[in-house]
mmCIF file of C-alpha atoms in Angstrom:
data_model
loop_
_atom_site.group_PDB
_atom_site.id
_atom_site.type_symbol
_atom_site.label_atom_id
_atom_site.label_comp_id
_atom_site.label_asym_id
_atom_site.label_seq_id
_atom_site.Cartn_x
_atom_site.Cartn_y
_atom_site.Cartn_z
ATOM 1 C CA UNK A 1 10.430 -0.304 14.833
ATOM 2 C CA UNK A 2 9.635 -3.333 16.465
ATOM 3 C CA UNK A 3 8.246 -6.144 14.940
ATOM 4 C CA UNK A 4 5.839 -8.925 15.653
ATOM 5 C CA UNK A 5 1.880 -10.316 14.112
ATOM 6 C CA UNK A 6 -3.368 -11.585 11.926
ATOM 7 C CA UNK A 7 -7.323 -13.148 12.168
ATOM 8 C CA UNK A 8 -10.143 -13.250 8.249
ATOM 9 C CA UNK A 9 -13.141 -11.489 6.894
ATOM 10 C CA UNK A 10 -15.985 -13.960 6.087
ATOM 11 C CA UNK A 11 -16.288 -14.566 2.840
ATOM 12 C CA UNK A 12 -13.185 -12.300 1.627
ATOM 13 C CA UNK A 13 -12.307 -12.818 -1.496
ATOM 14 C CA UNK A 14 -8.448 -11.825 -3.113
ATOM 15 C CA UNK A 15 -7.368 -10.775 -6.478
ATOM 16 C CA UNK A 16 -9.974 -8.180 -6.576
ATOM 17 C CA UNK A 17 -10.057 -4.537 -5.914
ATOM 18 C CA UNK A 18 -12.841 -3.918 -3.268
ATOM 19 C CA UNK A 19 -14.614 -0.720 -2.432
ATOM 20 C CA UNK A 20 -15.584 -0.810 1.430
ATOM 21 C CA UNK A 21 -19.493 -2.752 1.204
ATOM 22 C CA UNK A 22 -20.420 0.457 3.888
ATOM 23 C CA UNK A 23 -19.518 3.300 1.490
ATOM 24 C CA UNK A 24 -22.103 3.265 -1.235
ATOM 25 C CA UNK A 25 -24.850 2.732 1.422
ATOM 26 C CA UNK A 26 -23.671 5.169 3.629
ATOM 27 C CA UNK A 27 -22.777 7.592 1.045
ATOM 28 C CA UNK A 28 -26.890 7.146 -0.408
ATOM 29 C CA UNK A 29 -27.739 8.024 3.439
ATOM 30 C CA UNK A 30 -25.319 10.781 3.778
ATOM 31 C CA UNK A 31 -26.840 12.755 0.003
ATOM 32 C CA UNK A 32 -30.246 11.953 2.087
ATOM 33 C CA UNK A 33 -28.786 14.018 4.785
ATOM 34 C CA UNK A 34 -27.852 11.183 6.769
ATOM 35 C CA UNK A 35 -25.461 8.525 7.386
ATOM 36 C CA UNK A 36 -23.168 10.436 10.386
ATOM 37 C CA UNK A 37 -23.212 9.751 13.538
ATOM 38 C CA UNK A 38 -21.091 12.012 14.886
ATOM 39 C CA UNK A 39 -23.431 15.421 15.403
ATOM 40 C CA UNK A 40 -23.106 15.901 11.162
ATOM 41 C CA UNK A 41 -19.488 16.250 11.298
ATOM 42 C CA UNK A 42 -18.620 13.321 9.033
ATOM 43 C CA UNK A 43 -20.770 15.027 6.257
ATOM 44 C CA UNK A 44 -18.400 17.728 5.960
ATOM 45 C CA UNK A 45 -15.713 14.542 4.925
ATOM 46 C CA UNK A 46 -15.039 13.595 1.720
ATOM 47 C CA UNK A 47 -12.740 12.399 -1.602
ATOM 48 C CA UNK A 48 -10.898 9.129 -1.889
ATOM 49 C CA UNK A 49 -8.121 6.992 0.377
ATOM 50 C CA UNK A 50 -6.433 4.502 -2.108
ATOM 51 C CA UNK A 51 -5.170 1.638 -0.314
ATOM 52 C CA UNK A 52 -3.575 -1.280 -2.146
ATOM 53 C CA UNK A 53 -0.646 -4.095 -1.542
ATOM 54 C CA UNK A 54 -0.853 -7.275 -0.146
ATOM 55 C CA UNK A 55 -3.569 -9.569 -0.352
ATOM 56 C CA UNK A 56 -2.965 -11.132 3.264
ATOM 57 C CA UNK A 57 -3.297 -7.096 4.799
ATOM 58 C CA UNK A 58 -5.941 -6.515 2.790
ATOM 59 C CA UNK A 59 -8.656 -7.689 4.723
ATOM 60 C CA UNK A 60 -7.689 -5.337 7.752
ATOM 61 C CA UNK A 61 -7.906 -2.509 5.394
ATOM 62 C CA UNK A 62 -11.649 -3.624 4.425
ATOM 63 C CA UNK A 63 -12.504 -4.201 7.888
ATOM 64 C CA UNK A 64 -10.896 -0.334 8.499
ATOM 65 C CA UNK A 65 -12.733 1.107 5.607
ATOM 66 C CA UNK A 66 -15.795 -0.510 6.448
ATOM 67 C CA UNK A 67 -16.013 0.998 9.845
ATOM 68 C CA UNK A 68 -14.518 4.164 8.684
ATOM 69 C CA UNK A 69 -17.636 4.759 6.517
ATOM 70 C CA UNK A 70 -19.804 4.021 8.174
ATOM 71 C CA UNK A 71 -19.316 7.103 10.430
ATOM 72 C CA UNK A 72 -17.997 8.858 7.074
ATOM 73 C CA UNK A 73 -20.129 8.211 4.307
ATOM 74 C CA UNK A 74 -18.765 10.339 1.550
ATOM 75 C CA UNK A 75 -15.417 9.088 1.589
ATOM 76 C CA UNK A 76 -14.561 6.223 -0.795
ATOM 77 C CA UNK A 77 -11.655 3.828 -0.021
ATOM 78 C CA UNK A 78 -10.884 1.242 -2.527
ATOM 79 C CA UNK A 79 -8.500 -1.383 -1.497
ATOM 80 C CA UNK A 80 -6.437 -3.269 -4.175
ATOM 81 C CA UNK A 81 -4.639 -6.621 -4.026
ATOM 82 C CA UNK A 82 -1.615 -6.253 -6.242
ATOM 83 C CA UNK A 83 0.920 -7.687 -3.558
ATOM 84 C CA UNK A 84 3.398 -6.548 -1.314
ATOM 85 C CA UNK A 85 5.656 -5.635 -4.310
ATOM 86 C CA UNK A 86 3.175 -4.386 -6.666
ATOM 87 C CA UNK A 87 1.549 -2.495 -4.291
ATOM 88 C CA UNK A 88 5.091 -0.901 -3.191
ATOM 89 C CA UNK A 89 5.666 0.118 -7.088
ATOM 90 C CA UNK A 90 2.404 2.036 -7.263
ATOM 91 C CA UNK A 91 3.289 3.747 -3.770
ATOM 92 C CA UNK A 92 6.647 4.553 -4.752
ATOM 93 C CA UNK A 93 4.817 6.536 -8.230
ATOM 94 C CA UNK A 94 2.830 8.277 -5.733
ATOM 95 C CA UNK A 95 0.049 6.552 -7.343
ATOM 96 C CA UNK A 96 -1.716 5.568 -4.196
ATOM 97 C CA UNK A 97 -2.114 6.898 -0.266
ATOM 98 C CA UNK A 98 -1.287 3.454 1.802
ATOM 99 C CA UNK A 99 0.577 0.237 1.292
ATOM 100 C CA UNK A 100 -0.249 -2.926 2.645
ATOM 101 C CA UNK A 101 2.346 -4.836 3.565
ATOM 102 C CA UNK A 102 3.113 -8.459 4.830
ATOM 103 C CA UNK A 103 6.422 -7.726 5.138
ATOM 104 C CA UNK A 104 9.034 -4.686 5.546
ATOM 105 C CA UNK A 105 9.858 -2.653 2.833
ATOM 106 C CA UNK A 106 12.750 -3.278 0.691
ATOM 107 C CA UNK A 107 16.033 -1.619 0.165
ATOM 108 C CA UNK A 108 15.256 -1.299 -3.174
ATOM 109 C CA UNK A 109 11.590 -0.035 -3.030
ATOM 110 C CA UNK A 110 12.839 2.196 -0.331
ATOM 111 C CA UNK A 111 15.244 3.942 -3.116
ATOM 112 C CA UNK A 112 11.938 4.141 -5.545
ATOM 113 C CA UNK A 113 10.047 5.938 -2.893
ATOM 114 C CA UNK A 114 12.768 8.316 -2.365
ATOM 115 C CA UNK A 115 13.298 8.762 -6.089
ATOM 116 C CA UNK A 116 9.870 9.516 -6.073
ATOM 117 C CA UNK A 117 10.213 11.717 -3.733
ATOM 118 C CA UNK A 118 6.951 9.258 -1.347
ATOM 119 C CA UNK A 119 7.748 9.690 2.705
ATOM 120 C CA UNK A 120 6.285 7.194 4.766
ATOM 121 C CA UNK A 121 5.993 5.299 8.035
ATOM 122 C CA UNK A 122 6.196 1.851 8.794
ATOM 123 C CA UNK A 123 2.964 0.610 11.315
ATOM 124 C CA UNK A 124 2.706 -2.880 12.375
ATOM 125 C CA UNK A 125 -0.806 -3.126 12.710
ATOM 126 C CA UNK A 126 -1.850 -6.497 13.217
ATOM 127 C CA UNK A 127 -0.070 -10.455 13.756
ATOM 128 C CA UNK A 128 -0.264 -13.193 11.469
ATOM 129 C CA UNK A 129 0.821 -16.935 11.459
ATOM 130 C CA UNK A 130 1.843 -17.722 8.461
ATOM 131 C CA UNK A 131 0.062 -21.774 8.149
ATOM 132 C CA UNK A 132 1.115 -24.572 6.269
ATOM 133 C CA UNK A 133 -2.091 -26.953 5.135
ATOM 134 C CA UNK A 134 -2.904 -29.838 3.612
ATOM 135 C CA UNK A 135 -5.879 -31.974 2.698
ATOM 136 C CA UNK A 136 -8.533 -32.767 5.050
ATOM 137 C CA UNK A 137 -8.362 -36.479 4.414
ATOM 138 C CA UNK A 138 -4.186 -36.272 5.060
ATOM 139 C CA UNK A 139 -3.442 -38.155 8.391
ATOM 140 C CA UNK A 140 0.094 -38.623 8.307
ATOM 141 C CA UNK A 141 1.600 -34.961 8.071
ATOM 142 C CA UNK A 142 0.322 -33.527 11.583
ATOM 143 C CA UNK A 143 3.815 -31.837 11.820
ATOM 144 C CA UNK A 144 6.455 -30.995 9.819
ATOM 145 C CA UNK A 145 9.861 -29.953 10.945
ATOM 146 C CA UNK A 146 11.484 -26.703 9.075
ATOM 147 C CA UNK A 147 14.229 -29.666 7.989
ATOM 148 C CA UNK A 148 11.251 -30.778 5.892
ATOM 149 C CA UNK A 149 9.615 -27.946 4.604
ATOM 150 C CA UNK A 150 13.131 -27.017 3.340
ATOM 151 C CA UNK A 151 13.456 -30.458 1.913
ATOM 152 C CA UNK A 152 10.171 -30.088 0.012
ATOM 153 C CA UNK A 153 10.424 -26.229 -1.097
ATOM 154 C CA UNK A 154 14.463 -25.808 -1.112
ATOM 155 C CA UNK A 155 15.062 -24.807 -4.836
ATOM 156 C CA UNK A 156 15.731 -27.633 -7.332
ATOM 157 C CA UNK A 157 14.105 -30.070 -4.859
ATOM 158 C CA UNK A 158 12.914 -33.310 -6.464
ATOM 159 C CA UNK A 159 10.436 -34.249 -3.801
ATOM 160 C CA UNK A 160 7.297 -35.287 -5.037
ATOM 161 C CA UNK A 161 5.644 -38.176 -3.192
ATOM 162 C CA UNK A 162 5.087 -37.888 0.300
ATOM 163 C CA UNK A 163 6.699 -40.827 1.243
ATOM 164 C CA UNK A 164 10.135 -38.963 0.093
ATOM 165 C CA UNK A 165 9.409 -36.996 3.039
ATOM 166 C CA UNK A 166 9.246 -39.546 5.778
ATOM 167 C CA UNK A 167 9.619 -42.977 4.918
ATOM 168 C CA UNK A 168 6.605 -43.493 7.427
ATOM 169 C CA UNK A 169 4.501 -41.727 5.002
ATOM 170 C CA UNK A 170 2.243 -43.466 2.201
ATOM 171 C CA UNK A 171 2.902 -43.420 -1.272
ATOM 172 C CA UNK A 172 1.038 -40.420 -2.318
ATOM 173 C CA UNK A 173 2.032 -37.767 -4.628
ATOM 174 C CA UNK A 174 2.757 -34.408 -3.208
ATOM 175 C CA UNK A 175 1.216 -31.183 -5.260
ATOM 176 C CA UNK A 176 2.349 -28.019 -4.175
ATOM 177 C CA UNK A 177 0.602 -24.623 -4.049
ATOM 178 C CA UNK A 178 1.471 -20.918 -2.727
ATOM 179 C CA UNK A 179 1.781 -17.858 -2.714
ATOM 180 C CA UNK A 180 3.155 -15.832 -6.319
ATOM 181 C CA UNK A 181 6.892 -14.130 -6.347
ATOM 182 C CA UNK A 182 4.949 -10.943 -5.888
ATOM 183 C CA UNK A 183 3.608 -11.720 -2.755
ATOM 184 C CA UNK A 184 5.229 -10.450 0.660
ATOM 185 C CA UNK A 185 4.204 -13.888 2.194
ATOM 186 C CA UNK A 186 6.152 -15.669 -0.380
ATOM 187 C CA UNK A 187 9.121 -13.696 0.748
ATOM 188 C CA UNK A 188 8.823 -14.334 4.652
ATOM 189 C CA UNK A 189 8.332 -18.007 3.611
ATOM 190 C CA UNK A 190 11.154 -18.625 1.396
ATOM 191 C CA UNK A 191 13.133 -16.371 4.113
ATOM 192 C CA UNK A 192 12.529 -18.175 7.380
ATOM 193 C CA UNK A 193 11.892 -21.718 5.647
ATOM 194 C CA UNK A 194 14.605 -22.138 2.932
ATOM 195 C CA UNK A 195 17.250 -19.402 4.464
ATOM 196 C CA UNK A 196 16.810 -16.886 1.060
ATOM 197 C CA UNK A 197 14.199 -14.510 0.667
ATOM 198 C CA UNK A 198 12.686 -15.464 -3.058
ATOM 199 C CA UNK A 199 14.870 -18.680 -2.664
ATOM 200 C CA UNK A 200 12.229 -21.559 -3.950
ATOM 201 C CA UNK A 201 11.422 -24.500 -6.329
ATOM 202 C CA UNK A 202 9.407 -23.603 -8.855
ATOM 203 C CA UNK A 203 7.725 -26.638 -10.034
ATOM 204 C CA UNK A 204 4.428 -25.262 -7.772
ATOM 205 C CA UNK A 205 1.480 -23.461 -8.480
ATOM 206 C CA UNK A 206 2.109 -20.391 -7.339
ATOM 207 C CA UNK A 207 -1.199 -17.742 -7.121
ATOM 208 C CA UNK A 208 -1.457 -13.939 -5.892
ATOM 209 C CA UNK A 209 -4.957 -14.970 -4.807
ATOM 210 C CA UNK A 210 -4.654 -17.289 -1.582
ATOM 211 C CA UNK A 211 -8.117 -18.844 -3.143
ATOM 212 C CA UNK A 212 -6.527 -20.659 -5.519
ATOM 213 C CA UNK A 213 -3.994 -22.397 -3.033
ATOM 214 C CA UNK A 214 -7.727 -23.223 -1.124
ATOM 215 C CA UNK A 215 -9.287 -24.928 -4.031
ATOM 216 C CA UNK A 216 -5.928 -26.293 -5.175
ATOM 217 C CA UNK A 217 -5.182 -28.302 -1.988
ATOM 218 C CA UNK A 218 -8.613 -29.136 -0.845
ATOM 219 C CA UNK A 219 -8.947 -31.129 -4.292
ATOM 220 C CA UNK A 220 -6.009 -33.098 -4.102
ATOM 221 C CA UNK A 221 -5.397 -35.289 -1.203
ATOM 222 C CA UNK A 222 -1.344 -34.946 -1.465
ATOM 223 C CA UNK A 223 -1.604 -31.234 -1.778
ATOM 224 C CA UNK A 224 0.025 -28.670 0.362
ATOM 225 C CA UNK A 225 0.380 -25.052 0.231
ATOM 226 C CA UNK A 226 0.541 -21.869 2.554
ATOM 227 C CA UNK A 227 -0.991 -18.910 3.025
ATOM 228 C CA UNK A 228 -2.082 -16.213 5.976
ATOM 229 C CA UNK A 229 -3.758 -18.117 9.188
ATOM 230 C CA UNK A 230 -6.975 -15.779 8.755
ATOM 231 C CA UNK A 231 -7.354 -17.491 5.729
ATOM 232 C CA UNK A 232 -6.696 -20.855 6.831
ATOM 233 C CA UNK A 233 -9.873 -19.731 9.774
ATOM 234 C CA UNK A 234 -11.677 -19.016 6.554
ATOM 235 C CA UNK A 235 -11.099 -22.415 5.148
ATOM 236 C CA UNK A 236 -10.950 -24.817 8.156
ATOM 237 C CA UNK A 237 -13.693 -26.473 6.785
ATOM 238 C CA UNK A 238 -11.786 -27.853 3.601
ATOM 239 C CA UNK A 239 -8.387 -28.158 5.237
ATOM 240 C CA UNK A 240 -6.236 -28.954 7.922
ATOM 241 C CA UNK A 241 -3.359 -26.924 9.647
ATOM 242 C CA UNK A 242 0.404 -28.514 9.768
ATOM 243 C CA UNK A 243 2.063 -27.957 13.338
ATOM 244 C CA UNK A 244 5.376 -26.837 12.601
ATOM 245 C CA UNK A 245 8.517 -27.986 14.925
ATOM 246 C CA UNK A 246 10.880 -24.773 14.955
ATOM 247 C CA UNK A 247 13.284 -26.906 17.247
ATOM 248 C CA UNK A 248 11.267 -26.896 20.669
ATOM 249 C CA UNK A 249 8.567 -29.554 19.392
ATOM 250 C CA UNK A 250 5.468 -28.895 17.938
ATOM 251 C CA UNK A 251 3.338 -26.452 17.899
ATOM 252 C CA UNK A 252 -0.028 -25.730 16.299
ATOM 253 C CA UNK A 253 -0.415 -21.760 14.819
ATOM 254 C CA UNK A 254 -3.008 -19.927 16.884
ATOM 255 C CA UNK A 255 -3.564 -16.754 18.586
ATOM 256 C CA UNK A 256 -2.182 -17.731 21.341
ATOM 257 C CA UNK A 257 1.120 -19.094 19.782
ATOM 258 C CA UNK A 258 1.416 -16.482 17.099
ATOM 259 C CA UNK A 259 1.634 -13.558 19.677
ATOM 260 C CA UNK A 260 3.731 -15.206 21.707
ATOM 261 C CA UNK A 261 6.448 -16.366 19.739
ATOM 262 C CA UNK A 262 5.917 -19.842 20.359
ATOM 263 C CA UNK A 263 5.190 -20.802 16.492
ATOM 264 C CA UNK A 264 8.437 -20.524 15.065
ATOM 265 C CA UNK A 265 9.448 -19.524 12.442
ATOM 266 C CA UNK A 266 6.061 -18.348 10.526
ATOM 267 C CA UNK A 267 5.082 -15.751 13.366
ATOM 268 C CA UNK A 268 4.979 -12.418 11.703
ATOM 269 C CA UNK A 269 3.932 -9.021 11.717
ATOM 270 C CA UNK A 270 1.592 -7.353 9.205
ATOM 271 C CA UNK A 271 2.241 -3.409 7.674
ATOM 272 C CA UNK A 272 0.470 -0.863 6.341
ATOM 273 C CA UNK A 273 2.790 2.068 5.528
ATOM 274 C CA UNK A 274 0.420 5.461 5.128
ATOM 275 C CA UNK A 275 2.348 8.323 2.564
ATOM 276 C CA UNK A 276 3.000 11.904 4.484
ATOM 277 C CA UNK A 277 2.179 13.875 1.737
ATOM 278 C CA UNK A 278 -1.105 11.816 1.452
ATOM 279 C CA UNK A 279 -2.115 12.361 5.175
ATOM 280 C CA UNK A 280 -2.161 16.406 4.394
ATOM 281 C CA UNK A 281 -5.416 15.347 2.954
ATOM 282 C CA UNK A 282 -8.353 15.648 6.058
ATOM 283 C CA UNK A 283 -9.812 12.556 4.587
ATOM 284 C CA UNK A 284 -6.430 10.588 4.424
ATOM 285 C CA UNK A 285 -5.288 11.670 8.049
ATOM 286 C CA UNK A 286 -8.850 11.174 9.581
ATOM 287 C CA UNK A 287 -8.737 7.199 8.439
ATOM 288 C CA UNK A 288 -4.798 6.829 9.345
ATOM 289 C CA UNK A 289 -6.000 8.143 12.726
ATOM 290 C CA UNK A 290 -9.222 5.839 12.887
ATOM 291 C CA UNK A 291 -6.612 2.941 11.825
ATOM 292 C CA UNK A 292 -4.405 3.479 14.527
ATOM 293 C CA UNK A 293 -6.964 4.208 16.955
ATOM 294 C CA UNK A 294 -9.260 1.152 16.356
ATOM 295 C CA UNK A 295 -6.484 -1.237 15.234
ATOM 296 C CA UNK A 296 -7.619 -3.923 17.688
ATOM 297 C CA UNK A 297 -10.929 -3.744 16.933
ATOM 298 C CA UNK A 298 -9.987 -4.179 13.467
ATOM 299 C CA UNK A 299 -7.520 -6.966 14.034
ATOM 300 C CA UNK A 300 -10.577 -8.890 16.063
ATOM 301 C CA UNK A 301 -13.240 -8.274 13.284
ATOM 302 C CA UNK A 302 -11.039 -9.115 10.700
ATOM 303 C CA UNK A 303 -10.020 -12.055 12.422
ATOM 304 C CA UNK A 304 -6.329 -10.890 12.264
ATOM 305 C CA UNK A 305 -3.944 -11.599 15.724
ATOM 306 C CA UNK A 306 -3.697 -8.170 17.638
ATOM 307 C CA UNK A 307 -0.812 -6.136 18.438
ATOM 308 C CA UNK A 308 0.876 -7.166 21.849
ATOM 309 C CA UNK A 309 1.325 -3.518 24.379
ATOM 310 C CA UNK A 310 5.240 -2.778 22.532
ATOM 311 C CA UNK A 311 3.916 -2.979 19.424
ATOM 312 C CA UNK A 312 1.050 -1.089 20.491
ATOM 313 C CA UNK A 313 2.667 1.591 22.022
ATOM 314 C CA UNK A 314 5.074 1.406 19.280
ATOM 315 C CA UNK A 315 2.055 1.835 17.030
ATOM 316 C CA UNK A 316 1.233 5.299 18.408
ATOM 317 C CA UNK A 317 4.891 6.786 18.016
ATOM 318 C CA UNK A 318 4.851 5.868 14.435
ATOM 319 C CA UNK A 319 1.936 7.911 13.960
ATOM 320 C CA UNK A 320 3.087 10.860 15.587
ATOM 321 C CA UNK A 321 6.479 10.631 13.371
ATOM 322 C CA UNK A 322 4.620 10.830 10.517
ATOM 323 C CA UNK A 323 1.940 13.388 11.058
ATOM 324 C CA UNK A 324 5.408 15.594 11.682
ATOM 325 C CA UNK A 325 6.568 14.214 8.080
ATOM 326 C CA UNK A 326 3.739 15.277 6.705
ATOM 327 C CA UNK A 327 3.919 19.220 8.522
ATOM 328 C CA UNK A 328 7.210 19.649 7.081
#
């Protein structure tokens, strides 16, 4: 399929499972004989849509769910926050109906979800730019080369003082945060930044909840760390964003630059992958639909970057592959 990139909820908080804030008030109005607004049809929808993976795609899934009940008040969708991984090892049991994903799926989790006997298909749904930050008060590190990211997060690197960095830079120590081995953006970083998916030191703080990376680098004035750019919107307040020179100068992550390919290398897509056998469910199909259908109206609220037309279009096909997986 092709690939390519994200924008945050207010006041989103990871590392927790959350139940769309919609649901319980529309499913009071809908036992009231309300809360449809679709001639009464979305009374006659209910159950539960289990959504759980990464913590970076999980604020488009709230955003979706959110929406989604509000028109469809007695169905419940919890969304979950155990990582890319850990949410691929509960799909792959069959133990949930969509995975979030901020990055493809695996060889290896591919094989569970076969041995499991889980069909699926892969929808980019949203953009992300992946953003290095560091401390409000730091005025040296505007931009950072990939030469120098690799120098600080290449495995068995010794770097700790920023002026081991650039001699130009003070004589301040360097305290690293990210994101946890678990964690698809962990993955893509280690990937694109020290040529080795899962190749890293490991002398950080490393954190499934991009939270802790916030608090960790906005109290230390030679901290750094990286995490999802909706999150880094979230934050701006406490932090600063690192332009990052992919070998044409540079460039600052935004929108603009994430979708088109100008912030290199940390331009990525974002997944959810839906189960077939889980869309046979009316409720399950109906929000997979509404998903696909509103997905830039989701990317926007949730202050994700939105699909560009090929992915789009893209988008559309996937669906229709799997809603013939999930006849067969």
């Amino acid at each position: 399929m092709t690939n390519s990139m994200r924008v945050p909820v207010r006041g989103w908080m990871r590392g927790a499972t959350v139940i769309a804030s919609a649901a319980g008030l529309a499913g009071t109005l809908a036992a009231c004989g309300g809360g449809s607004d679709d001639g009464g049809s979305g009374g006659d929808l209910s159950g539960t849509v289990k959504v759980d993976g990464s913590s970076t795609v999980a604020p488009l899934s709230t955003v979706a769910s959110e929406l989604f009940t509000e028109k469809y008040g007695r169905v419940q969708i919890p969304v979950g926050t155990s990582g890319t991984g850990g949410g691929f090892e509960k799909f792959c049991r069959g133990e949930t109906d969509i995975s979030g994903a901020s990055r493809p799926i695996k060889d290896e989790e591919k094989q569970a979800c076969a041995s499991g006997g889980v069909k699926y298909e892969e929808f980019a749904v949203a953009n992300d730019a992946l953003t290095v930050v560091v401390h409000k008060d730091n005025t040296w590190a505007k931009c950072l080369t990939v030469k120098q990211l690799k120098k600080i997060w290449a495995p068995g690197s010794k770097v700790n003082n920023w002026n081991q960095v650039d001699p130009q830079f003070p004589n301040e120590p360097l305290k690293l945060f990210g994101a946890g081995t678990d964690s698809g953006t962990f993955d893509y970083f280690t990937e694109v930044i020290n040529g080795e998916e899962g190749s890293s030191r490991t002398d950080y703080q490393p954190s499934e909840d991009d939270n802790v990376t916030v608090q960790g680098v906005s109290g230390s004035k030679g901290g750094m760390g990286y995490f999802g750019y909706s999150y880094f919107e979230e934050n701006a307040d406490k932090l600063k964003a690192v332009e990052i020179d992919g070998g044409d100068g540079c460039v600052a992550p935004s929108l603009q630059t994430a979708q088109d390919g100008t912030y290199k290398p940390l331009s990525r897509p974002l997944f959810i992958y839906p189960s077939a056998k889980a869309l046979q469910r009316s409720e399950v199909e109906a929000f997979v639909e509404y998903f696909v259908d509103k997905h830039a109206e989701i990317a926007q609220q949730a202050k994700f970057i939105p699909l560009n037309p090929a992915q789009e279009a893209e988008l559309k096909k996937d669906l229709e592959a799997l809603k013939s997986q999930a006849g067969e």
